[in-house]
Amino acid sequence: MTDPAVLASFIATYLAVAGYVGSLVWRDRKQREQR
Amino acid sequence: MKLRYALFGLATVGMAYGFSWALRMPADAVQGESARIISVHVPTSWLAFLAFGLTAVFGLAWLATKRSKLDHLAAASAEIGVLFTALALITGMIWGNATWGIAWDWGDARLASTAMMFFVYLGYLALRRATPDATQRARRSAILGAVGALQVPLVYFSVNIWRTLHQTQSVRPDGASMPTETLISMLVNLGAFTLLYLALLVWRTDQLRIEETYLAKTSLAPNAGTAVVPPKLQPGS
C-alpha cells in the first residue's frame, strides 16, 4: 500500500468527493441566506 | 433530509470498509501494487455510466410527464456523473502511468470515448446554464441527455469493438478474471459509491428544486429582454 500511485488514486477520489460535498454545503448556506 | 443523512452514513461506512478491503486484497501477479486502483477506478467508472443512463431516463420521463422534479433529477445526475467521469479519467491515468508507462493515449478507444463523453456532459451542464427558461431548459437538456446516453454502451463496449491498450472487462457472465479478494474489494466499493451517488442525487435535486422555486418567485432569472429598455426617440432627432 506504499505505492504512491495507489495512494494518489484514493486521495484524489476522496478529496474530489469532499470538495463536491463542500460545494453542496456552501450552496445550502447561500440558499438559506437568500430565502 | 433524513434519507440523505441515512444514505451518507451508509456510504461513509461502506467506503471505509471498501478502503480496508483495497488494502487487504493481494497485489496482482503482473501489475503488482497498482492493481489496488481497481477498487476505486471501476466504481467511479460504473457511476459515470449509471449517472448518465439515469440522466437520459429522467429526461425522457420529463418529456412524457413535464414534472419538474424529473428535470431536477436529470440535472443532478448529470452533474454527479461529470464528477465521477473526471475521477474515472484521473484514476485511470494514474493506473495507466503505473502499468503501461503512459498516462494517456488518444489512440486507445476506451480513453478517447470516455473523454468524449466527459466533454458532451460538460456541454449538457453549459446548455442548462445558458437557458434561462425552465421549460426550454428541461426540453433541450432532456434531448441532449437522451442522445448523449448513446455513448454509454459505446464507451462500455469500446474495449471489445476496438482492441487497443485498455484491457477488456474483468467481470463477465462466465466469471471474473481476478482473485476473490480483489472481486470483493471492487464490489464493496461499488456498492458504497452507489450509495454515495444516491445521497448526492437526493441532496442536489432538492437544491435545484429550491433554486428554481426561488428564481421563479423573485424573477431573478437572467433575462436581457426585461433589462433592456428601448430608447425613446424624439421627433426630428
PDB file of C-alpha atoms in Angstrom:
ATOM      1  CA  MET A   1       0.000   0.000   0.000  1.00  0.00           C
ATOM      2  CA  THR A   2       3.027   2.255  -0.031  1.00  0.00           C
ATOM      3  CA  ASP A   3       2.715   2.548  -3.803  1.00  0.00           C
ATOM      4  CA  PRO A   4       2.314   6.290  -4.481  1.00  0.00           C
ATOM      5  CA  ALA A   5       0.068   5.623  -7.500  1.00  0.00           C
ATOM      6  CA  VAL A   6      -2.453   3.766  -5.296  1.00  0.00           C
ATOM      7  CA  LEU A   7      -2.345   6.464  -2.623  1.00  0.00           C
ATOM      8  CA  ALA A   8      -2.730   9.204  -5.249  1.00  0.00           C
ATOM      9  CA  SER A   9      -5.813   7.489  -6.723  1.00  0.00           C
ATOM     10  CA  PHE A  10      -7.589   7.098  -3.405  1.00  0.00           C
ATOM     11  CA  ILE A  11      -6.628  10.553  -2.115  1.00  0.00           C
ATOM     12  CA  ALA A  12      -7.718  12.224  -5.394  1.00  0.00           C
ATOM     13  CA  THR A  13     -11.085  10.439  -5.254  1.00  0.00           C
ATOM     14  CA  TYR A  14     -11.832  11.208  -1.615  1.00  0.00           C
ATOM     15  CA  LEU A  15     -10.687  14.843  -1.981  1.00  0.00           C
ATOM     16  CA  ALA A  16     -12.851  15.372  -5.069  1.00  0.00           C
ATOM     17  CA  VAL A  17     -15.900  13.888  -3.323  1.00  0.00           C
ATOM     18  CA  ALA A  18     -15.209  16.016  -0.231  1.00  0.00           C
ATOM     19  CA  GLY A  19     -14.862  19.075  -2.476  1.00  0.00           C
ATOM     20  CA  TYR A  20     -18.216  18.390  -4.150  1.00  0.00           C
ATOM     21  CA  VAL A  21     -19.905  17.812  -0.783  1.00  0.00           C
ATOM     22  CA  GLY A  22     -18.332  21.100   0.390  1.00  0.00           C
ATOM     23  CA  SER A  23     -19.813  22.895  -2.624  1.00  0.00           C
ATOM     24  CA  LEU A  24     -23.269  21.482  -1.761  1.00  0.00           C
ATOM     25  CA  VAL A  25     -22.927  22.696   1.851  1.00  0.00           C
ATOM     26  CA  TRP A  26     -21.955  26.149   0.529  1.00  0.00           C
ATOM     27  CA  ARG A  27     -24.950  26.187  -1.842  1.00  0.00           C
ATOM     28  CA  ASP A  28     -27.256  25.167   1.028  1.00  0.00           C
ATOM     29  CA  ARG A  29     -25.975  28.067   3.112  1.00  0.00           C
ATOM     30  CA  LYS A  30     -26.354  30.506   0.228  1.00  0.00           C
ATOM     31  CA  GLN A  31     -29.920  29.337  -0.398  1.00  0.00           C
ATOM     32  CA  ARG A  32     -30.821  29.813   3.272  1.00  0.00           C
ATOM     33  CA  GLU A  33     -29.435  33.391   3.162  1.00  0.00           C
ATOM     34  CA  GLN A  34     -31.434  34.210   0.023  1.00  0.00           C
ATOM     35  CA  ARG A  35     -34.744  32.864   1.307  1.00  0.00           C
TER      36      ARG A  35
ATOM     37  CA  MET B   1     -33.402  15.174   4.671  1.00  0.00           C
ATOM     38  CA  LYS B   2     -33.408  12.023   6.828  1.00  0.00           C
ATOM     39  CA  LEU B   3     -32.982   9.847   3.712  1.00  0.00           C
ATOM     40  CA  ARG B   4     -29.960  11.905   2.659  1.00  0.00           C
ATOM     41  CA  TYR B   5     -28.263  11.512   6.057  1.00  0.00           C
ATOM     42  CA  ALA B   6     -29.036   7.777   6.165  1.00  0.00           C
ATOM     43  CA  LEU B   7     -27.537   7.310   2.680  1.00  0.00           C
ATOM     44  CA  PHE B   8     -24.467   9.395   3.569  1.00  0.00           C
ATOM     45  CA  GLY B   9     -23.960   7.406   6.776  1.00  0.00           C
ATOM     46  CA  LEU B  10     -24.177   4.081   4.939  1.00  0.00           C
ATOM     47  CA  ALA B  11     -21.938   5.332   2.116  1.00  0.00           C
ATOM     48  CA  THR B  12     -19.255   6.572   4.534  1.00  0.00           C
ATOM     49  CA  VAL B  13     -19.199   3.267   6.442  1.00  0.00           C
ATOM     50  CA  GLY B  14     -19.179   1.371   3.139  1.00  0.00           C
ATOM     51  CA  MET B  15     -16.334   3.457   1.709  1.00  0.00           C
ATOM     52  CA  ALA B  16     -14.231   2.982   4.868  1.00  0.00           C
ATOM     53  CA  TYR B  17     -14.903  -0.771   4.696  1.00  0.00           C
ATOM     54  CA  GLY B  18     -14.151  -0.748   0.968  1.00  0.00           C
ATOM     55  CA  PHE B  19     -10.859   1.064   1.585  1.00  0.00           C
ATOM     56  CA  SER B  20      -9.880  -1.580   4.151  1.00  0.00           C
ATOM     57  CA  TRP B  21     -10.633  -4.276   1.537  1.00  0.00           C
ATOM     58  CA  ALA B  22      -8.481  -2.421  -1.008  1.00  0.00           C
ATOM     59  CA  LEU B  23      -5.583  -2.650   1.475  1.00  0.00           C
ATOM     60  CA  ARG B  24      -6.248  -6.327   2.214  1.00  0.00           C
ATOM     61  CA  MET B  25      -6.612  -7.619  -1.351  1.00  0.00           C
ATOM     62  CA  PRO B  26      -3.485  -9.327  -2.706  1.00  0.00           C
ATOM     63  CA  ALA B  27      -1.122  -7.499  -5.038  1.00  0.00           C
ATOM     64  CA  ASP B  28      -1.543  -8.619  -8.651  1.00  0.00           C
ATOM     65  CA  ALA B  29       0.991 -11.121 -10.034  1.00  0.00           C
ATOM     66  CA  VAL B  30       1.571  -8.970 -13.146  1.00  0.00           C
ATOM     67  CA  GLN B  31       0.617  -5.425 -12.152  1.00  0.00           C
ATOM     68  CA  GLY B  32       1.779  -5.566  -8.528  1.00  0.00           C
ATOM     69  CA  GLU B  33       0.524  -2.972  -6.023  1.00  0.00           C
ATOM     70  CA  SER B  34      -1.001  -0.687  -8.646  1.00  0.00           C
ATOM     71  CA  ALA B  35      -3.812  -3.234  -9.241  1.00  0.00           C
ATOM     72  CA  ARG B  36      -5.415  -1.964  -5.998  1.00  0.00           C
ATOM     73  CA  ILE B  37      -6.543   1.061  -8.022  1.00  0.00           C
ATOM     74  CA  ILE B  38      -9.273  -1.220  -9.426  1.00  0.00           C
ATOM     75  CA  SER B  39     -11.150  -0.666  -6.126  1.00  0.00           C
ATOM     76  CA  VAL B  40     -11.654   2.999  -6.968  1.00  0.00           C
ATOM     77  CA  HIS B  41     -11.355   3.116 -10.780  1.00  0.00           C
ATOM     78  CA  VAL B  42     -14.139   0.608 -11.536  1.00  0.00           C
ATOM     79  CA  PRO B  43     -16.687   2.104  -9.052  1.00  0.00           C
ATOM     80  CA  THR B  44     -16.134   5.645 -10.398  1.00  0.00           C
ATOM     81  CA  SER B  45     -16.486   4.422 -14.000  1.00  0.00           C
ATOM     82  CA  TRP B  46     -19.642   2.451 -13.110  1.00  0.00           C
ATOM     83  CA  LEU B  47     -21.150   5.548 -11.501  1.00  0.00           C
ATOM     84  CA  ALA B  48     -20.427   7.609 -14.603  1.00  0.00           C
ATOM     85  CA  PHE B  49     -22.421   5.077 -16.662  1.00  0.00           C
ATOM     86  CA  LEU B  50     -25.225   4.861 -14.089  1.00  0.00           C
ATOM     87  CA  ALA B  51     -25.482   8.647 -13.701  1.00  0.00           C
ATOM     88  CA  PHE B  52     -25.621   9.363 -17.443  1.00  0.00           C
ATOM     89  CA  GLY B  53     -28.020   6.473 -18.046  1.00  0.00           C
ATOM     90  CA  LEU B  54     -30.369   7.837 -15.380  1.00  0.00           C
ATOM     91  CA  THR B  55     -29.978  11.371 -16.773  1.00  0.00           C
ATOM     92  CA  ALA B  56     -31.488  10.052 -20.015  1.00  0.00           C
ATOM     93  CA  VAL B  57     -34.244   8.124 -18.194  1.00  0.00           C
ATOM     94  CA  PHE B  58     -35.252  11.148 -16.076  1.00  0.00           C
ATOM     95  CA  GLY B  59     -35.056  13.452 -19.107  1.00  0.00           C
ATOM     96  CA  LEU B  60     -37.284  11.199 -21.222  1.00  0.00           C
ATOM     97  CA  ALA B  61     -39.683  10.851 -18.284  1.00  0.00           C
ATOM     98  CA  TRP B  62     -39.822  14.677 -18.096  1.00  0.00           C
ATOM     99  CA  LEU B  63     -40.656  14.842 -21.835  1.00  0.00           C
ATOM    100  CA  ALA B  64     -43.544  12.440 -21.181  1.00  0.00           C
ATOM    101  CA  THR B  65     -44.915  13.960 -17.959  1.00  0.00           C
ATOM    102  CA  LYS B  66     -43.472  17.538 -17.704  1.00  0.00           C
ATOM    103  CA  ARG B  67     -42.952  17.055 -13.954  1.00  0.00           C
ATOM    104  CA  SER B  68     -40.205  19.475 -12.879  1.00  0.00           C
ATOM    105  CA  LYS B  69     -38.776  17.059 -10.295  1.00  0.00           C
ATOM    106  CA  LEU B  70     -37.723  14.722 -13.118  1.00  0.00           C
ATOM    107  CA  ASP B  71     -35.781  17.558 -14.776  1.00  0.00           C
ATOM    108  CA  HIS B  72     -34.055  18.321 -11.460  1.00  0.00           C
ATOM    109  CA  LEU B  73     -33.169  14.649 -11.024  1.00  0.00           C
ATOM    110  CA  ALA B  74     -31.722  14.551 -14.568  1.00  0.00           C
ATOM    111  CA  ALA B  75     -29.635  17.681 -13.986  1.00  0.00           C
ATOM    112  CA  ALA B  76     -28.361  16.475 -10.595  1.00  0.00           C
ATOM    113  CA  SER B  77     -27.472  13.068 -12.042  1.00  0.00           C
ATOM    114  CA  ALA B  78     -25.549  14.637 -14.954  1.00  0.00           C
ATOM    115  CA  GLU B  79     -23.582  16.884 -12.584  1.00  0.00           C
ATOM    116  CA  ILE B  80     -22.598  13.952 -10.355  1.00  0.00           C
ATOM    117  CA  GLY B  81     -21.823  11.902 -13.477  1.00  0.00           C
ATOM    118  CA  VAL B  82     -19.362  14.554 -14.665  1.00  0.00           C
ATOM    119  CA  LEU B  83     -17.618  14.437 -11.267  1.00  0.00           C
ATOM    120  CA  PHE B  84     -17.296  10.638 -11.395  1.00  0.00           C
ATOM    121  CA  THR B  85     -16.227  10.612 -15.052  1.00  0.00           C
ATOM    122  CA  ALA B  86     -13.435  13.053 -14.168  1.00  0.00           C
ATOM    123  CA  LEU B  87     -12.420  10.725 -11.315  1.00  0.00           C
ATOM    124  CA  ALA B  88     -12.532   7.664 -13.586  1.00  0.00           C
ATOM    125  CA  LEU B  89     -10.264   9.511 -16.041  1.00  0.00           C
ATOM    126  CA  ILE B  90      -7.849  10.659 -13.309  1.00  0.00           C
ATOM    127  CA  THR B  91      -7.593   7.274 -11.560  1.00  0.00           C
ATOM    128  CA  GLY B  92      -7.307   5.588 -14.965  1.00  0.00           C
ATOM    129  CA  MET B  93      -4.456   7.899 -15.947  1.00  0.00           C
ATOM    130  CA  ILE B  94      -2.628   7.168 -12.681  1.00  0.00           C
ATOM    131  CA  TRP B  95      -3.148   3.427 -13.183  1.00  0.00           C
ATOM    132  CA  GLY B  96      -2.149   3.639 -16.852  1.00  0.00           C
ATOM    133  CA  ASN B  97       1.019   5.501 -15.987  1.00  0.00           C
ATOM    134  CA  ALA B  98       1.951   2.808 -13.443  1.00  0.00           C
ATOM    135  CA  THR B  99       1.042  -0.162 -15.674  1.00  0.00           C
ATOM    136  CA  TRP B 100       1.509   0.941 -19.283  1.00  0.00           C
ATOM    137  CA  GLY B 101       4.183   3.575 -18.619  1.00  0.00           C
ATOM    138  CA  ILE B 102       1.943   6.180 -20.259  1.00  0.00           C
ATOM    139  CA  ALA B 103      -0.895   8.175 -18.681  1.00  0.00           C
ATOM    140  CA  TRP B 104      -2.825   8.952 -21.841  1.00  0.00           C
ATOM    141  CA  ASP B 105      -3.071   7.637 -25.382  1.00  0.00           C
ATOM    142  CA  TRP B 106      -5.542   9.185 -27.817  1.00  0.00           C
ATOM    143  CA  GLY B 107      -5.251   6.009 -29.902  1.00  0.00           C
ATOM    144  CA  ASP B 108      -6.957   3.991 -27.159  1.00  0.00           C
ATOM    145  CA  ALA B 109     -10.690   3.565 -27.788  1.00  0.00           C
ATOM    146  CA  ARG B 110     -11.776   3.464 -24.120  1.00  0.00           C
ATOM    147  CA  LEU B 111      -9.747   6.531 -23.158  1.00  0.00           C
ATOM    148  CA  ALA B 112     -10.791   8.626 -26.153  1.00  0.00           C
ATOM    149  CA  SER B 113     -14.509   7.673 -25.935  1.00  0.00           C
ATOM    150  CA  THR B 114     -14.598   8.388 -22.173  1.00  0.00           C
ATOM    151  CA  ALA B 115     -13.013  11.797 -22.750  1.00  0.00           C
ATOM    152  CA  MET B 116     -15.601  12.483 -25.475  1.00  0.00           C
ATOM    153  CA  MET B 117     -18.433  11.500 -23.098  1.00  0.00           C
ATOM    154  CA  PHE B 118     -16.968  13.798 -20.422  1.00  0.00           C
ATOM    155  CA  PHE B 119     -16.955  16.782 -22.807  1.00  0.00           C
ATOM    156  CA  VAL B 120     -20.507  16.072 -24.044  1.00  0.00           C
ATOM    157  CA  TYR B 121     -21.824  16.192 -20.467  1.00  0.00           C
ATOM    158  CA  LEU B 122     -19.831  19.347 -19.717  1.00  0.00           C
ATOM    159  CA  GLY B 123     -21.766  20.697 -22.706  1.00  0.00           C
ATOM    160  CA  TYR B 124     -25.002  19.430 -21.125  1.00  0.00           C
ATOM    161  CA  LEU B 125     -24.263  21.447 -17.971  1.00  0.00           C
ATOM    162  CA  ALA B 126     -23.299  24.506 -20.061  1.00  0.00           C
ATOM    163  CA  LEU B 127     -26.559  24.200 -22.043  1.00  0.00           C
ATOM    164  CA  ARG B 128     -28.576  24.237 -18.816  1.00  0.00           C
ATOM    165  CA  ARG B 129     -26.761  27.342 -17.589  1.00  0.00           C
ATOM    166  CA  ALA B 130     -27.280  29.089 -20.927  1.00  0.00           C
ATOM    167  CA  THR B 131     -31.069  28.541 -20.994  1.00  0.00           C
ATOM    168  CA  PRO B 132     -32.954  30.747 -18.509  1.00  0.00           C
ATOM    169  CA  ASP B 133     -36.475  29.499 -19.281  1.00  0.00           C
ATOM    170  CA  ALA B 134     -37.216  26.391 -17.152  1.00  0.00           C
ATOM    171  CA  THR B 135     -39.371  24.575 -19.726  1.00  0.00           C
ATOM    172  CA  GLN B 136     -36.978  25.236 -22.615  1.00  0.00           C
ATOM    173  CA  ARG B 137     -34.023  24.204 -20.423  1.00  0.00           C
ATOM    174  CA  ALA B 138     -35.718  20.953 -19.432  1.00  0.00           C
ATOM    175  CA  ARG B 139     -36.678  20.115 -23.035  1.00  0.00           C
ATOM    176  CA  ARG B 140     -33.280  20.896 -24.549  1.00  0.00           C
ATOM    177  CA  SER B 141     -31.333  19.074 -21.842  1.00  0.00           C
ATOM    178  CA  ALA B 142     -33.688  16.048 -21.975  1.00  0.00           C
ATOM    179  CA  ILE B 143     -32.980  15.686 -25.705  1.00  0.00           C
ATOM    180  CA  LEU B 144     -29.221  16.141 -25.250  1.00  0.00           C
ATOM    181  CA  GLY B 145     -29.266  13.747 -22.269  1.00  0.00           C
ATOM    182  CA  ALA B 146     -31.040  11.061 -24.322  1.00  0.00           C
ATOM    183  CA  VAL B 147     -28.674  11.462 -27.285  1.00  0.00           C
ATOM    184  CA  GLY B 148     -25.615  11.680 -25.004  1.00  0.00           C
ATOM    185  CA  ALA B 149     -26.525   8.424 -23.239  1.00  0.00           C
ATOM    186  CA  LEU B 150     -25.945   6.565 -26.511  1.00  0.00           C
ATOM    187  CA  GLN B 151     -22.279   6.949 -25.640  1.00  0.00           C
ATOM    188  CA  VAL B 152     -22.635   4.802 -22.503  1.00  0.00           C
ATOM    189  CA  PRO B 153     -22.802   1.414 -24.337  1.00  0.00           C
ATOM    190  CA  LEU B 154     -20.261   2.733 -26.842  1.00  0.00           C
ATOM    191  CA  VAL B 155     -17.745   3.502 -24.065  1.00  0.00           C
ATOM    192  CA  TYR B 156     -18.516   0.234 -22.237  1.00  0.00           C
ATOM    193  CA  PHE B 157     -18.095  -1.996 -25.296  1.00  0.00           C
ATOM    194  CA  SER B 158     -15.269   0.057 -26.841  1.00  0.00           C
ATOM    195  CA  VAL B 159     -12.752  -2.385 -25.341  1.00  0.00           C
ATOM    196  CA  ASN B 160     -14.395  -5.261 -27.253  1.00  0.00           C
ATOM    197  CA  ILE B 161     -15.042  -3.408 -30.504  1.00  0.00           C
ATOM    198  CA  TRP B 162     -11.562  -1.875 -30.846  1.00  0.00           C
ATOM    199  CA  ARG B 163      -8.800  -3.914 -29.221  1.00  0.00           C
ATOM    200  CA  THR B 164      -6.346  -1.211 -28.213  1.00  0.00           C
ATOM    201  CA  LEU B 165      -4.426  -0.534 -24.983  1.00  0.00           C
ATOM    202  CA  HIS B 166      -7.199  -0.832 -22.360  1.00  0.00           C
ATOM    203  CA  GLN B 167      -7.961  -4.333 -21.108  1.00  0.00           C
ATOM    204  CA  THR B 168     -11.368  -5.965 -21.751  1.00  0.00           C
ATOM    205  CA  GLN B 169     -13.960  -6.440 -18.978  1.00  0.00           C
ATOM    206  CA  SER B 170     -12.634  -8.333 -15.954  1.00  0.00           C
ATOM    207  CA  VAL B 171     -16.120  -9.433 -14.874  1.00  0.00           C
ATOM    208  CA  ARG B 172     -18.211 -11.313 -17.436  1.00  0.00           C
ATOM    209  CA  PRO B 173     -21.287 -13.568 -17.191  1.00  0.00           C
ATOM    210  CA  ASP B 174     -18.993 -16.619 -17.298  1.00  0.00           C
ATOM    211  CA  GLY B 175     -16.902 -15.429 -14.337  1.00  0.00           C
ATOM    212  CA  ALA B 176     -14.342 -12.915 -13.099  1.00  0.00           C
ATOM    213  CA  SER B 177     -10.692 -12.957 -14.159  1.00  0.00           C
ATOM    214  CA  MET B 178      -9.387 -11.866 -10.739  1.00  0.00           C
ATOM    215  CA  PRO B 179      -8.836 -13.301  -7.239  1.00  0.00           C
ATOM    216  CA  THR B 180     -11.907 -13.465  -4.955  1.00  0.00           C
ATOM    217  CA  GLU B 181     -10.489 -10.835  -2.532  1.00  0.00           C
ATOM    218  CA  THR B 182      -9.985  -8.388  -5.412  1.00  0.00           C
ATOM    219  CA  LEU B 183     -13.533  -9.004  -6.642  1.00  0.00           C
ATOM    220  CA  ILE B 184     -14.964  -8.467  -3.124  1.00  0.00           C
ATOM    221  CA  SER B 185     -12.958  -5.252  -2.702  1.00  0.00           C
ATOM    222  CA  MET B 186     -14.240  -3.967  -6.042  1.00  0.00           C
ATOM    223  CA  LEU B 187     -17.867  -4.901  -5.285  1.00  0.00           C
ATOM    224  CA  VAL B 188     -17.841  -3.450  -1.734  1.00  0.00           C
ATOM    225  CA  ASN B 189     -16.516  -0.144  -3.114  1.00  0.00           C
ATOM    226  CA  LEU B 190     -19.008  -0.297  -5.969  1.00  0.00           C
ATOM    227  CA  GLY B 191     -21.889  -0.624  -3.501  1.00  0.00           C
ATOM    228  CA  ALA B 192     -20.561   2.137  -1.246  1.00  0.00           C
ATOM    229  CA  PHE B 193     -20.015   4.546  -4.148  1.00  0.00           C
ATOM    230  CA  THR B 194     -23.531   3.802  -5.446  1.00  0.00           C
ATOM    231  CA  LEU B 195     -24.936   4.784  -2.031  1.00  0.00           C
ATOM    232  CA  LEU B 196     -22.828   7.948  -2.206  1.00  0.00           C
ATOM    233  CA  TYR B 197     -24.291   8.709  -5.651  1.00  0.00           C
ATOM    234  CA  LEU B 198     -27.833   8.297  -4.295  1.00  0.00           C
ATOM    235  CA  ALA B 199     -27.086  10.588  -1.323  1.00  0.00           C
ATOM    236  CA  LEU B 200     -25.622  13.269  -3.618  1.00  0.00           C
ATOM    237  CA  LEU B 201     -28.537  12.869  -6.049  1.00  0.00           C
ATOM    238  CA  VAL B 202     -31.155  13.419  -3.313  1.00  0.00           C
ATOM    239  CA  TRP B 203     -29.265  16.450  -1.954  1.00  0.00           C
ATOM    240  CA  ARG B 204     -28.574  18.158  -5.292  1.00  0.00           C
ATOM    241  CA  THR B 205     -32.110  17.520  -6.603  1.00  0.00           C
ATOM    242  CA  ASP B 206     -33.519  19.215  -3.532  1.00  0.00           C
ATOM    243  CA  GLN B 207     -31.233  22.214  -4.089  1.00  0.00           C
ATOM    244  CA  LEU B 208     -32.262  22.521  -7.748  1.00  0.00           C
ATOM    245  CA  ARG B 209     -35.930  22.472  -6.733  1.00  0.00           C
ATOM    246  CA  ILE B 210     -35.372  25.290  -4.208  1.00  0.00           C
ATOM    247  CA  GLU B 211     -33.266  27.223  -6.753  1.00  0.00           C
ATOM    248  CA  GLU B 212     -35.992  27.090  -9.392  1.00  0.00           C
ATOM    249  CA  THR B 213     -38.770  27.929  -6.937  1.00  0.00           C
ATOM    250  CA  TYR B 214     -36.786  30.886  -5.600  1.00  0.00           C
ATOM    251  CA  LEU B 215     -35.856  32.159  -9.071  1.00  0.00           C
ATOM    252  CA  ALA B 216     -39.473  31.890 -10.248  1.00  0.00           C
ATOM    253  CA  LYS B 217     -40.742  33.714  -7.133  1.00  0.00           C
ATOM    254  CA  THR B 218     -38.328  36.646  -7.202  1.00  0.00           C
ATOM    255  CA  SER B 219     -37.878  36.916 -11.008  1.00  0.00           C
ATOM    256  CA  LEU B 220     -34.095  36.768 -10.641  1.00  0.00           C
ATOM    257  CA  ALA B 221     -33.786  34.670 -13.782  1.00  0.00           C
ATOM    258  CA  PRO B 222     -31.330  36.338 -16.166  1.00  0.00           C
ATOM    259  CA  ASN B 223     -33.411  37.794 -18.932  1.00  0.00           C
ATOM    260  CA  ALA B 224     -31.985  40.527 -21.133  1.00  0.00           C
ATOM    261  CA  GLY B 225     -35.446  41.326 -22.528  1.00  0.00           C
ATOM    262  CA  THR B 226     -36.661  42.734 -19.215  1.00  0.00           C
ATOM    263  CA  ALA B 227     -33.468  44.709 -18.523  1.00  0.00           C
ATOM    264  CA  VAL B 228     -33.065  46.414 -21.881  1.00  0.00           C
ATOM    265  CA  VAL B 229     -35.358  49.406 -22.397  1.00  0.00           C
ATOM    266  CA  PRO B 230     -35.808  50.664 -25.967  1.00  0.00           C
ATOM    267  CA  PRO B 231     -34.690  54.305 -26.454  1.00  0.00           C
ATOM    268  CA  LYS B 232     -37.430  56.945 -26.701  1.00  0.00           C
ATOM    269  CA  LEU B 233     -36.854  58.769 -29.983  1.00  0.00           C
ATOM    270  CA  GLN B 234     -37.875  62.426 -30.138  1.00  0.00           C
ATOM    271  CA  PRO B 235     -39.430  63.707 -33.379  1.00  0.00           C
ATOM    272  CA  GLY B 236     -36.771  65.380 -35.512  1.00  0.00           C
ATOM    273  CA  SER B 237     -33.821  63.850 -33.622  1.00  0.00           C
TER     274      SER B 237
END
